[in-house]
Coordinates of N, CA, C and O and ligand atoms in Angstrom, one line a residue:
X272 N 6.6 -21.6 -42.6 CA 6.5 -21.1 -41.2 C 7.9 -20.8 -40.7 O 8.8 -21.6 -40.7
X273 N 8.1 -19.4 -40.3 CA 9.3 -19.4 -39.7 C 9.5 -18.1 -38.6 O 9.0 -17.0 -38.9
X274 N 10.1 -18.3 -37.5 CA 10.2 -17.5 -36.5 C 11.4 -16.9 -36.4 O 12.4 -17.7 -36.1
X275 N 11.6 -15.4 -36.5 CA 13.1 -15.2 -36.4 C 12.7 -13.6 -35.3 O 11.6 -13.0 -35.2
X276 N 13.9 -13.3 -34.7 CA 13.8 -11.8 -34.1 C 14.9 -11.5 -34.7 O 15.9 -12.3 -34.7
X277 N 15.0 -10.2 -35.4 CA 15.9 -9.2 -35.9 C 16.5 -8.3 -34.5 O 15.7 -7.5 -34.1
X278 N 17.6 -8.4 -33.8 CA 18.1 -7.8 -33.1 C 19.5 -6.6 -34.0 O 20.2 -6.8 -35.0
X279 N 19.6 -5.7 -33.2 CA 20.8 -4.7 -33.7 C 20.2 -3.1 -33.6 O 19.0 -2.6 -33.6
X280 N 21.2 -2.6 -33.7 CA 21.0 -0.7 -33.5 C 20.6 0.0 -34.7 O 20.9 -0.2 -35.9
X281 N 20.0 0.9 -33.8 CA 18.6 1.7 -35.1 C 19.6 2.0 -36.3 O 20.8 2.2 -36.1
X282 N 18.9 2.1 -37.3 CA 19.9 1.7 -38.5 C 20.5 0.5 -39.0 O 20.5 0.5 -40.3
X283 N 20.9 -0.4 -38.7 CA 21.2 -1.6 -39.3 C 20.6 -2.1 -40.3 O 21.3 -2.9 -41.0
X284 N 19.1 -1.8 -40.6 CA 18.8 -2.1 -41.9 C 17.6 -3.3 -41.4 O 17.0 -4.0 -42.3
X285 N 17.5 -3.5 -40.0 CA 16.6 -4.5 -39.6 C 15.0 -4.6 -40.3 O 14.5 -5.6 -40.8
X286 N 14.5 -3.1 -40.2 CA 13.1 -3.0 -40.3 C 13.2 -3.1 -42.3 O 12.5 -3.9 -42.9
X287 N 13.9 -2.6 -42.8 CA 14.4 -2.9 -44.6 C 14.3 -4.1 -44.7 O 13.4 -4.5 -45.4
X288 N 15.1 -4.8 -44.3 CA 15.4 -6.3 -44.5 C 14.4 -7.2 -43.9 O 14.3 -8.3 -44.5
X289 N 13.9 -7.1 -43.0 CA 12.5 -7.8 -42.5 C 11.3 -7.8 -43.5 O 10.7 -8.9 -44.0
X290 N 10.8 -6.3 -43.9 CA 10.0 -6.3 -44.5 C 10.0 -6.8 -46.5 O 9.0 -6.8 -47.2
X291 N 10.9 -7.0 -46.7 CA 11.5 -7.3 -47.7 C 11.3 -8.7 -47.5 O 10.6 -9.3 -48.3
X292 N 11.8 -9.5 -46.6 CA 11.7 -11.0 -46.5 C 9.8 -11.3 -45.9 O 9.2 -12.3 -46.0
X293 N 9.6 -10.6 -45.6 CA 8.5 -10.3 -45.2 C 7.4 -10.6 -46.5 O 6.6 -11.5 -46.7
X294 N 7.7 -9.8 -47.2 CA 7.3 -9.8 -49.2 C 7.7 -11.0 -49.4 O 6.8 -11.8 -49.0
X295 N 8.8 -11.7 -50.0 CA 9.1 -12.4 -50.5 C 8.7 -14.2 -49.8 O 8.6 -15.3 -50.3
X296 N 8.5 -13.8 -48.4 CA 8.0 -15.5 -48.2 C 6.9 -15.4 -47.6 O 6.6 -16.4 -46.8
X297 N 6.0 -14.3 -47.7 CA 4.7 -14.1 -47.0 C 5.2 -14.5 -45.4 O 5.0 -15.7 -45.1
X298 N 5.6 -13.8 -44.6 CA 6.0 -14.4 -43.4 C 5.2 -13.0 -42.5 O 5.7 -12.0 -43.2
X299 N 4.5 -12.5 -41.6 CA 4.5 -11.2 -41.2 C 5.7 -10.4 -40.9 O 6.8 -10.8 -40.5
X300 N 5.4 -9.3 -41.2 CA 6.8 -8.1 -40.2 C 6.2 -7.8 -39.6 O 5.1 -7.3 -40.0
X301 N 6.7 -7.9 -38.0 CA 6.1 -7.5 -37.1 C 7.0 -6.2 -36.1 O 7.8 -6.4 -35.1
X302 N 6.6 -4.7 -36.8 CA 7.9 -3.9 -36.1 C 6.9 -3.1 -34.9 O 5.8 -2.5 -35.1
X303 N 7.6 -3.2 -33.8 CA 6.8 -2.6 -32.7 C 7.2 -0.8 -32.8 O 6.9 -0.1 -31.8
X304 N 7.7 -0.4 -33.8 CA 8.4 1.1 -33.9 C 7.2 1.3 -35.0 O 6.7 2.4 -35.0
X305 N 6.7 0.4 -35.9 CA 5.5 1.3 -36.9 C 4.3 1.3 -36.0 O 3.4 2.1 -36.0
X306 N 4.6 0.0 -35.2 CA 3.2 -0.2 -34.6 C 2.5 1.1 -33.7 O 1.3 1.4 -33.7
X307 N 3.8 1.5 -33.0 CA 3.8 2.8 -32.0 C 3.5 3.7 -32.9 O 2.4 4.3 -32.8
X308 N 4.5 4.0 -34.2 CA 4.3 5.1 -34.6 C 2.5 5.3 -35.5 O 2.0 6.4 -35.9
X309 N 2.1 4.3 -35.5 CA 0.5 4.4 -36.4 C -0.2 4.8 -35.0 O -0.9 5.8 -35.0
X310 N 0.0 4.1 -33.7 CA -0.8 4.8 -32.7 C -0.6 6.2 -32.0 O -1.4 6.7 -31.2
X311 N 0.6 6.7 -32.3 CA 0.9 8.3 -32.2 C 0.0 8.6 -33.1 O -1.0 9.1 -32.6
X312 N 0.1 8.5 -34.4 CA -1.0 9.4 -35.9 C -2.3 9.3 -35.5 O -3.2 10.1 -35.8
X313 N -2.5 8.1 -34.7 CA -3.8 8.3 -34.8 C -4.8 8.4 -33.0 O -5.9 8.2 -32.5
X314 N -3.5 8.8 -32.5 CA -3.7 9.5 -31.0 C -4.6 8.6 -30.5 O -5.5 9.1 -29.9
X315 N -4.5 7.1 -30.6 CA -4.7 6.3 -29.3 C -4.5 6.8 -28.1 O -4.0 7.9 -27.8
X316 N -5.1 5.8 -27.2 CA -4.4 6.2 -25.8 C -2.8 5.9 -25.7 O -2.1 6.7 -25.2
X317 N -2.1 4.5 -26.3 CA -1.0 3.9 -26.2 C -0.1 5.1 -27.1 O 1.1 5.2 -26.7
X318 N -0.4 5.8 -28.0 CA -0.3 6.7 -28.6 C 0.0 8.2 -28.3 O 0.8 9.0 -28.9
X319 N -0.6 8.4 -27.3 CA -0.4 9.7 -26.4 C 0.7 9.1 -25.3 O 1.4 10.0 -24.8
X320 N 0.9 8.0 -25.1 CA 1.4 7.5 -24.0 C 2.6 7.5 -24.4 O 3.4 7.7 -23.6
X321 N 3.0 7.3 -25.9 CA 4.1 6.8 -26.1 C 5.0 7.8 -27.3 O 5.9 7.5 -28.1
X322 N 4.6 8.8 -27.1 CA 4.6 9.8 -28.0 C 5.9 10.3 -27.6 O 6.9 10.0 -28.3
X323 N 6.1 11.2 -26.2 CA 7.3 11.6 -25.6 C 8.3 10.8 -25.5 O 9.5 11.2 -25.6
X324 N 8.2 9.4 -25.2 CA 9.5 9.3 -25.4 C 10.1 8.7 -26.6 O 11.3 8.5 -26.6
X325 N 9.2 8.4 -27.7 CA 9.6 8.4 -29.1 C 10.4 9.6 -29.3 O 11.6 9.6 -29.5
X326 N 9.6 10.5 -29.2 CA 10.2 12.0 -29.7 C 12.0 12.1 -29.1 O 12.9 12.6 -29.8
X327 N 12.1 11.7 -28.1 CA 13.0 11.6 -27.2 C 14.5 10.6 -27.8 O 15.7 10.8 -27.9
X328 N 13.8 9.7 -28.1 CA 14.9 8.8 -28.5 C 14.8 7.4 -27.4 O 15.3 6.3 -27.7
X329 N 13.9 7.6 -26.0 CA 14.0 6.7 -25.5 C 13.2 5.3 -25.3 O 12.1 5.3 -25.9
X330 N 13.4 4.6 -24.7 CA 12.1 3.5 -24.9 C 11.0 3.6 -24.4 O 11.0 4.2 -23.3
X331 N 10.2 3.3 -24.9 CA 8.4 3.4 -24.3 C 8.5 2.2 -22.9 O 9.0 1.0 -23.0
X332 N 8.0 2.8 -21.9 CA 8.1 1.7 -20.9 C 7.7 0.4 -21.3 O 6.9 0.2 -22.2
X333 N 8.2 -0.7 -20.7 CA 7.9 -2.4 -21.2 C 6.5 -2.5 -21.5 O 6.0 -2.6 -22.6
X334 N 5.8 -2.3 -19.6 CA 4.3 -2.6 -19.7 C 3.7 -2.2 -21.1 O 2.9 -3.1 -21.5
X335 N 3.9 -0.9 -21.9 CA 2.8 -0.9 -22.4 C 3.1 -1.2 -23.8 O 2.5 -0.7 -24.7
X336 N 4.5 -2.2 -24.2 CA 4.5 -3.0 -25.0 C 4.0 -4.5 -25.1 O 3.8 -5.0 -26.3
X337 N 3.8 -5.3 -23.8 CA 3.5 -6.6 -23.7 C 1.9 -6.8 -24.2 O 1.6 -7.8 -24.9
X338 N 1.1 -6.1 -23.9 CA -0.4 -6.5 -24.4 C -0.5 -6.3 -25.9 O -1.2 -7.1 -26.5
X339 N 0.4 -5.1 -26.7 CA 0.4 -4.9 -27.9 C 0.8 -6.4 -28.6 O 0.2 -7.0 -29.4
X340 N 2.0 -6.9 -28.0 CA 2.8 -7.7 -28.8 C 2.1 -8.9 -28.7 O 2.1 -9.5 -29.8
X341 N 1.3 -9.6 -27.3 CA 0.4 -10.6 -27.1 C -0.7 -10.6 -28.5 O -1.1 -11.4 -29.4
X342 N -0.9 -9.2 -28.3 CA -2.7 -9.1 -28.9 C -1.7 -9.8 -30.5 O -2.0 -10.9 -31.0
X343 N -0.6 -9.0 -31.1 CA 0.2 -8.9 -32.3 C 0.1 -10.7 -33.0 O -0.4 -11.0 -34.1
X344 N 0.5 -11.6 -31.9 CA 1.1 -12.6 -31.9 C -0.2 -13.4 -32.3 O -0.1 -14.3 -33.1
X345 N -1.9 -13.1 -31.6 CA -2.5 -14.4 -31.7 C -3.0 -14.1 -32.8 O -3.9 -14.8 -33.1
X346 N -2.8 -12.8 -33.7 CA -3.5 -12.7 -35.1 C -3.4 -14.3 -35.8 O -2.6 -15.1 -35.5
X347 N -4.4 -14.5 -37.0 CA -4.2 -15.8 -37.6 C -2.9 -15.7 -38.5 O -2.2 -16.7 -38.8
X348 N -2.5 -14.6 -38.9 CA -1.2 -14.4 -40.2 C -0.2 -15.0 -39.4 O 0.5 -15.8 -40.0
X349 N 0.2 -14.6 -37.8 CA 1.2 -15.1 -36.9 C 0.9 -16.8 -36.9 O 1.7 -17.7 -37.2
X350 N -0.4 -17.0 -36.5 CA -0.1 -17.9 -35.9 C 0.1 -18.8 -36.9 O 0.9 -19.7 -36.9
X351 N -0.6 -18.5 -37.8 CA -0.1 -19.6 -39.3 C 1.5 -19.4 -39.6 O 2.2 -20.4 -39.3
X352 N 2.0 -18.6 -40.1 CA 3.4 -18.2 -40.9 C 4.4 -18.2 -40.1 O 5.4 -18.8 -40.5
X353 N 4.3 -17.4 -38.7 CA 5.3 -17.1 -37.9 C 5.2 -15.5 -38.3 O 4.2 -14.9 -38.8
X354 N 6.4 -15.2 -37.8 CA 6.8 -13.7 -37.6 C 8.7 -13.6 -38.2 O 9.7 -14.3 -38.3
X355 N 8.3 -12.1 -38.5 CA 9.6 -11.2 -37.9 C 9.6 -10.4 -37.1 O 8.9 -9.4 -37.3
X356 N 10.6 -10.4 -35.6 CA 9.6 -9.9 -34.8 C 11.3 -8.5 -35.2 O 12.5 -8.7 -35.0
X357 N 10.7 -7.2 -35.7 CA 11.7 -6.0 -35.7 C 11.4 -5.1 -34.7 O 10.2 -4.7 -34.5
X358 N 12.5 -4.8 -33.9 CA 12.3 -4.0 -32.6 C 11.7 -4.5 -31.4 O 11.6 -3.9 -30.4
X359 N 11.5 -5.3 -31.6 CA 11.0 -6.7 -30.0 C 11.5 -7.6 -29.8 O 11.3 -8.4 -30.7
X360 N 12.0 -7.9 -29.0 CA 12.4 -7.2 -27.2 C 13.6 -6.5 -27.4 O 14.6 -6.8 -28.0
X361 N 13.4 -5.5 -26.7 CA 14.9 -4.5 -26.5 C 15.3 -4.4 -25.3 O 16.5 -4.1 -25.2
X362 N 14.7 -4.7 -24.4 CA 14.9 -5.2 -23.0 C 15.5 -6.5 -22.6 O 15.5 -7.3 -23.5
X363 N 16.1 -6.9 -21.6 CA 15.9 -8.0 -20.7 C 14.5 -8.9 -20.4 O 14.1 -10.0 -20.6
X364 N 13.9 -7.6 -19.8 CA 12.5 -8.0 -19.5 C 11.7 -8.3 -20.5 O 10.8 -9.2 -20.4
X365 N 11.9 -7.2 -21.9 CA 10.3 -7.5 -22.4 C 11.0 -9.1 -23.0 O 10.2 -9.9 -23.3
X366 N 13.0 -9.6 -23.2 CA 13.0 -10.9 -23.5 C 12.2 -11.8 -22.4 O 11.5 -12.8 -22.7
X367 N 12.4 -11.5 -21.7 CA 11.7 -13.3 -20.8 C 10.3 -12.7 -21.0 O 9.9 -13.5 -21.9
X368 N 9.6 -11.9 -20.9 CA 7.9 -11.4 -21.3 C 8.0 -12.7 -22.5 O 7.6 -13.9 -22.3
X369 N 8.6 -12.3 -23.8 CA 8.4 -12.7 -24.6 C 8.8 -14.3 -24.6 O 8.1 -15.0 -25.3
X370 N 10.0 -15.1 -23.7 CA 9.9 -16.5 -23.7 C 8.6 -16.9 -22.8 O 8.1 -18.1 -22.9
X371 N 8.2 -16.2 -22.2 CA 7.1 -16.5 -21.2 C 6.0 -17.1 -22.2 O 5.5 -18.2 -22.3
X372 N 5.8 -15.5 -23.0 CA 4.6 -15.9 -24.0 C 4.6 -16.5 -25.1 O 3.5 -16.9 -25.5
X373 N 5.8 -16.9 -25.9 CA 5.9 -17.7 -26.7 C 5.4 -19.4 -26.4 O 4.9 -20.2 -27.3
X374 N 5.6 -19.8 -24.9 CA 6.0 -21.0 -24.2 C 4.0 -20.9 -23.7 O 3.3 -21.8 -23.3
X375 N 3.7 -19.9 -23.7 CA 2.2 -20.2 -23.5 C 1.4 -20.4 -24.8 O 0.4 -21.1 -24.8
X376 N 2.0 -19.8 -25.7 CA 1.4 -19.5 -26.9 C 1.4 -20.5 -28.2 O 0.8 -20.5 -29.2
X377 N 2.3 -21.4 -27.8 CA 3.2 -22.6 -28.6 C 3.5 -22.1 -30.0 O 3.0 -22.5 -31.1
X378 N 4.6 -20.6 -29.9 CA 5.5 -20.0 -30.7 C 6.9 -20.3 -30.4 O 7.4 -19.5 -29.7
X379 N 7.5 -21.3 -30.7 CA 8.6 -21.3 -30.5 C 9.8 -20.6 -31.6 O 9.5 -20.6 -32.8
X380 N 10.8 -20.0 -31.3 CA 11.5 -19.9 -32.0 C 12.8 -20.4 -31.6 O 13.2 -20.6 -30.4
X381 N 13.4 -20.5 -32.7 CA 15.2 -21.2 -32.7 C 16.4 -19.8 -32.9 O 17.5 -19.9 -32.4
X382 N 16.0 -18.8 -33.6 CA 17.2 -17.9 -33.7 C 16.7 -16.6 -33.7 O 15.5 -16.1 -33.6
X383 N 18.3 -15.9 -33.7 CA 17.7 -14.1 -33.4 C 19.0 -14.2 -34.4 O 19.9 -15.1 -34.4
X384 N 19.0 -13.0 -35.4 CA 19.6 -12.8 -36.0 C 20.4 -11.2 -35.4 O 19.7 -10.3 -34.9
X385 N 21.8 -11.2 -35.4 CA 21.8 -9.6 -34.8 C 22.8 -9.2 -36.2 O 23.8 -9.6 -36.6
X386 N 22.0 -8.1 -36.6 CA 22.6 -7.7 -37.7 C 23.9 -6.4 -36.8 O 23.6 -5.7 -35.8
X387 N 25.2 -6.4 -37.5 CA 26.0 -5.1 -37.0 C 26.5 -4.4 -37.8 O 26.8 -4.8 -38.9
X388 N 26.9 -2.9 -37.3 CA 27.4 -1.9 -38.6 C 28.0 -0.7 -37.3 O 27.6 -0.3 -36.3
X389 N 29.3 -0.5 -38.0 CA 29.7 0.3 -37.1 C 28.8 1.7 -37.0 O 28.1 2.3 -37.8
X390 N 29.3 2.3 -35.2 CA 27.9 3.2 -35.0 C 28.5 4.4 -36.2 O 27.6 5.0 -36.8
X391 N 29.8 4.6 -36.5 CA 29.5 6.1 -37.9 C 28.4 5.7 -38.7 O 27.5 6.4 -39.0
X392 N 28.7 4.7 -38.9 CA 28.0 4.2 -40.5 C 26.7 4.6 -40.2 O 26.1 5.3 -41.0
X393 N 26.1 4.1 -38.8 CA 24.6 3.5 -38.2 C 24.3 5.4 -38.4 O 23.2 5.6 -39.0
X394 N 24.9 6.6 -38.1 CA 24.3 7.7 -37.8 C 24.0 8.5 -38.9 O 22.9 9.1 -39.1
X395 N 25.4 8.3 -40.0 CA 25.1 9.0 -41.6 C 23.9 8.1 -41.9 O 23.0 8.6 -42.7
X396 N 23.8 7.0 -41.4 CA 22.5 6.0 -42.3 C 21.4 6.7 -41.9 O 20.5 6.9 -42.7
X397 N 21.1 7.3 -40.4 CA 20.2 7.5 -40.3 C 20.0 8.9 -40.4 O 18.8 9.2 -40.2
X398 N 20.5 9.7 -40.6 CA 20.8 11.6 -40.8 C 20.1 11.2 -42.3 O 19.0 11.7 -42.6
X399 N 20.7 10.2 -43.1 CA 20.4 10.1 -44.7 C 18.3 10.4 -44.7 O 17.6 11.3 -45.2
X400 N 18.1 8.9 -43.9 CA 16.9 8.4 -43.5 C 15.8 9.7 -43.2 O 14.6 9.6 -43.6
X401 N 16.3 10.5 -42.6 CA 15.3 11.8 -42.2 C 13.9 11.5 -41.3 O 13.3 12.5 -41.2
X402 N 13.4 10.7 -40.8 CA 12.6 10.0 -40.3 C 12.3 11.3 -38.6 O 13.1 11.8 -37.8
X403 N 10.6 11.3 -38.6 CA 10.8 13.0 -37.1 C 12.0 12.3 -36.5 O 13.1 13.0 -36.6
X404 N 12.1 11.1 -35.7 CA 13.1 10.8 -35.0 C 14.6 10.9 -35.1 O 15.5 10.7 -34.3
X405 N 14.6 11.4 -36.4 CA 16.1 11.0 -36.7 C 16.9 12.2 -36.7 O 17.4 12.2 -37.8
X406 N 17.3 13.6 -36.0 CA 17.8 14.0 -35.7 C 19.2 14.1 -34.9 O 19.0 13.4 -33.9
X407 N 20.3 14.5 -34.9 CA 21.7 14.1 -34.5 C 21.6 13.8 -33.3 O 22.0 12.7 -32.8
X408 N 21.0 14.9 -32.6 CA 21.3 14.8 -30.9 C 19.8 13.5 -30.8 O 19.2 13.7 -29.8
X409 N 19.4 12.7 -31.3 CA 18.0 12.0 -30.8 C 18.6 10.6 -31.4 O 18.4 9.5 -30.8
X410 N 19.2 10.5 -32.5 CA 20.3 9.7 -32.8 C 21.2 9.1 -31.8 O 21.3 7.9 -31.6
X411 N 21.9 9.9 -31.3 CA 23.0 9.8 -30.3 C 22.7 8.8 -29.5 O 23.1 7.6 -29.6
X412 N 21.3 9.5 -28.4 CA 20.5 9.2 -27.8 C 20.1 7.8 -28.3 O 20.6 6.8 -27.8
X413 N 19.1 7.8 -29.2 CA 18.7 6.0 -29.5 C 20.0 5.2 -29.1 O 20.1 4.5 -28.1
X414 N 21.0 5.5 -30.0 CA 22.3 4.4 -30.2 C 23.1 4.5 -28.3 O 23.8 3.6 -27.9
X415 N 22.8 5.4 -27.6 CA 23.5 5.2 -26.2 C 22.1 4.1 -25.4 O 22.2 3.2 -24.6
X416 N 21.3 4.6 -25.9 CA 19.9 3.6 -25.2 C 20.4 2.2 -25.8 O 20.8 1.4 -24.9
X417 N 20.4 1.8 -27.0 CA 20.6 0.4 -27.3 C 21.9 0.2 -27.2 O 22.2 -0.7 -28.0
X418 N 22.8 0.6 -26.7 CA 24.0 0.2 -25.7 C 23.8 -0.4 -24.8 O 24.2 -1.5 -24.6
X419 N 23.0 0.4 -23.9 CA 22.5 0.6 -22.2 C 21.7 -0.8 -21.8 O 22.2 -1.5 -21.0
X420 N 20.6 -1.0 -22.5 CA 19.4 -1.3 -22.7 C 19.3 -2.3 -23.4 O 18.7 -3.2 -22.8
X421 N 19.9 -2.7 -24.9 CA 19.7 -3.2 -25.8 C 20.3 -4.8 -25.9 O 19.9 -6.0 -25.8
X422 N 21.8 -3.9 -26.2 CA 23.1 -5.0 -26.4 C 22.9 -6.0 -25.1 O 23.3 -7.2 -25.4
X423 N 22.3 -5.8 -24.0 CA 22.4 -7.1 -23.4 C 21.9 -8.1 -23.7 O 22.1 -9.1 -23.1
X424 N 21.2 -8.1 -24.8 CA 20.3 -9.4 -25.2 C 21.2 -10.4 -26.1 O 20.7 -11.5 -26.4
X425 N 22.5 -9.9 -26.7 CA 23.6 -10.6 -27.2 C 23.7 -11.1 -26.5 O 23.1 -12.1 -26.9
X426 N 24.2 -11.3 -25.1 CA 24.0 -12.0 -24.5 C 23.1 -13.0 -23.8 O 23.4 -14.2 -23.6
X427 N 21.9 -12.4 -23.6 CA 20.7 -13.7 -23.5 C 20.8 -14.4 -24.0 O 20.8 -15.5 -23.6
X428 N 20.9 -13.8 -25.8 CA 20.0 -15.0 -26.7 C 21.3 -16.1 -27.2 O 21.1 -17.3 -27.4
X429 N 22.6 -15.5 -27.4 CA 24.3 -16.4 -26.9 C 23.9 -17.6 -26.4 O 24.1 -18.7 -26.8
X430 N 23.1 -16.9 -25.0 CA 23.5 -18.4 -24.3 C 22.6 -19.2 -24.0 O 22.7 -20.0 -23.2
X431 N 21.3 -19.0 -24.9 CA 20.7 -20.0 -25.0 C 20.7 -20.3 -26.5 O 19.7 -20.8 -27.0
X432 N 21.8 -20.1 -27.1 CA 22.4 -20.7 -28.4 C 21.4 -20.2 -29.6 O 21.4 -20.7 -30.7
X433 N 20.8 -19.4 -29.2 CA 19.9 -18.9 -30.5 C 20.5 -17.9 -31.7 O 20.0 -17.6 -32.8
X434 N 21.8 -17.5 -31.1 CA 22.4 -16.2 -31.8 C 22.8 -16.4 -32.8 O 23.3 -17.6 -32.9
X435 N 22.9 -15.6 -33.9 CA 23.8 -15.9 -35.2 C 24.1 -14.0 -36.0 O 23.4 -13.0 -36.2
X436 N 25.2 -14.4 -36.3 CA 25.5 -13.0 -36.4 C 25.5 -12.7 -37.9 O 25.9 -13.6 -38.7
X437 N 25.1 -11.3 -38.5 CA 25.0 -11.3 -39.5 C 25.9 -10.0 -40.1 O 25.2 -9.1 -39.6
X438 N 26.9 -9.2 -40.9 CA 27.3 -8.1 -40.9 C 26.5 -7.1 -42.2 O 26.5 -7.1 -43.4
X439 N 25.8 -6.2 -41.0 CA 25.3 -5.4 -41.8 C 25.8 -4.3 -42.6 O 25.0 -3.8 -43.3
X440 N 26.9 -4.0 -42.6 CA 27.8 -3.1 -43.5 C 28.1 -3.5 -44.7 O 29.3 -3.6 -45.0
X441 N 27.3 -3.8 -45.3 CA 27.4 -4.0 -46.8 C 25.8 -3.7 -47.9 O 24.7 -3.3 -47.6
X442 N 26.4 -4.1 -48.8 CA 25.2 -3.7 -49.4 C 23.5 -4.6 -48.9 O 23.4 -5.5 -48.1
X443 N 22.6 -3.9 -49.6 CA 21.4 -4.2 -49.2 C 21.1 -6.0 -49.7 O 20.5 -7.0 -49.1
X444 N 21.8 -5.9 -51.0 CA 21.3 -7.2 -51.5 C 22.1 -8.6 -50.8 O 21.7 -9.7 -50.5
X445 N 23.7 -8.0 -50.6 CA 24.3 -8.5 -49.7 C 24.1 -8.8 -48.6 O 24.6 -9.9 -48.2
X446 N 23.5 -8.2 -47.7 CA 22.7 -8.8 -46.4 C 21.7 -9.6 -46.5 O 21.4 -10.3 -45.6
X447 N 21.1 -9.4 -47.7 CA 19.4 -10.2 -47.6 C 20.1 -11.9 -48.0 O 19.7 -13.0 -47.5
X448 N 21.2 -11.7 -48.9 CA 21.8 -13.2 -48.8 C 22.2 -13.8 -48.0 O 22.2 -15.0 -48.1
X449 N 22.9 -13.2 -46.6 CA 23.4 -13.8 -45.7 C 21.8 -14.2 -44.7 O 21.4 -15.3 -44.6
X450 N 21.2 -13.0 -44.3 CA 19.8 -13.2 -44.0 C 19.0 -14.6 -44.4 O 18.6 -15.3 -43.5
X451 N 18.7 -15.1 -45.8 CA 18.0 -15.9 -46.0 C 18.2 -17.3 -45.7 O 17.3 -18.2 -45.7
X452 N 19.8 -17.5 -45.3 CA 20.1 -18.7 -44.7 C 18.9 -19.3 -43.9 O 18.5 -20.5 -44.0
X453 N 18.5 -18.4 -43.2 CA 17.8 -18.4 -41.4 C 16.3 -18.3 -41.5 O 15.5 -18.2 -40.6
X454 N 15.8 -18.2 -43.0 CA 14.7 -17.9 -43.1 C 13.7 -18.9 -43.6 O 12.5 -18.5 -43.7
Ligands
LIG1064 P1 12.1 1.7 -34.2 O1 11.2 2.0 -35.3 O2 12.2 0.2 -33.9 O3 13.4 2.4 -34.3 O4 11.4 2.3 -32.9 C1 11.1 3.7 -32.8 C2 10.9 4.1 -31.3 O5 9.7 3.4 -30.8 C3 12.0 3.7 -30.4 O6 13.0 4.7 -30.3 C4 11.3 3.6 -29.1 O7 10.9 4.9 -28.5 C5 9.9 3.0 -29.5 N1 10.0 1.5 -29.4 C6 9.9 0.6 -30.5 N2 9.9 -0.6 -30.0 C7 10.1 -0.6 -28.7 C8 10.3 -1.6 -27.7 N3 10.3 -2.9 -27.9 N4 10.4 -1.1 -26.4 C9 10.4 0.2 -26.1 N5 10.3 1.2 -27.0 C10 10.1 0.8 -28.3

């Protein structure tokens, strides 16, 4: 059983490296960016809702991530194993949403991992990636949004001592070693 949030800017190798530890200790990956993106393909309501500002680069408003991530959490795979929670919370808000419901839900967790890579690296990574989103000018975009938006939660999760830093600029196998300390 183990509870971690992968925090860091698109590219870092978060949703790679989750799902990979994800495989190897049966733990769920829980990324709220596939989750959106399966409900775009398959034109949900949350789906139509959350379409434009995918396409955009920017974040889908809070509200209509908190019921997804509730409903996410009381599956039995969570509640048995824990989670990786990739791409949740990017906010301030959706963080306290999320201490709120953890503290209802009796999910505690102890750490957030914030993986980092300088933003060149983060943009060729994702030009490489090709993904609809991943276009230069939509790129830019994401990485000024998780500036804006994002990076504040280094700070939240700092100071309630949960932080631990991991450097993502290296190879793949190389992070998953620093990674597994925490896992
Ligand atoms: P990702 O796969 O994590 O890079 O997410 C892709 C896109 O989905 C983001 O650029 C946002 O538009 C949206 N998204 C994913 N997670 C969130 C979230 N927690 N809050 C708001 N928007 C999100």
């Amino acid at each position: 059983m183990t509870r971690l949030i992968f925090l860091g800017a698109p590219g870092v190798g978060k949703g790679t490296q989750a799902k990979a530890l994800s495989l190897s200790h049966n733990i769920p990956h829980i990324s709220t960016g596939d989750i959106l993106r399966t409900a775009v393909e398959q034109e949900t309501q949350l789906g139509v809702k959350a379409q434009s500002y995918m396409d955009r680069g920017e974040l889908v408003p809070d509200q209509l991530l908190y019921d997804l991530v509730h409903e996410r959490l009381k599956q039995p795979d969570a509640v048995g194993n824990g989670w990786f929670l990739d791409g949740f919370p990017r906010t301030v808000p959706q963080a306290e949403f999320l201490d709120k419901l953890v503290a209802e839900i009796n999910q505690p967790y102890s750490r957030v991992v914030n993986i980092t890579v300088p933003d060149e690296v983060l943009v060729q990574r994702l030009l490489l990636r090709g993904r609809k989103d991943d276009n230069e000018t939509v790129i830019r975009n994401r990485l000024r949004v998780y500036y804006e938006q994002t990076a504040p939660l280094v700070d939240y999760y700092r100071a309630q001592n949960k932080l631990v830093e991991v450097d993502g600029d290296k190879t793949e196998t190389e992070v998953r070693d620093q990674l597994v300390n925490f896992v």
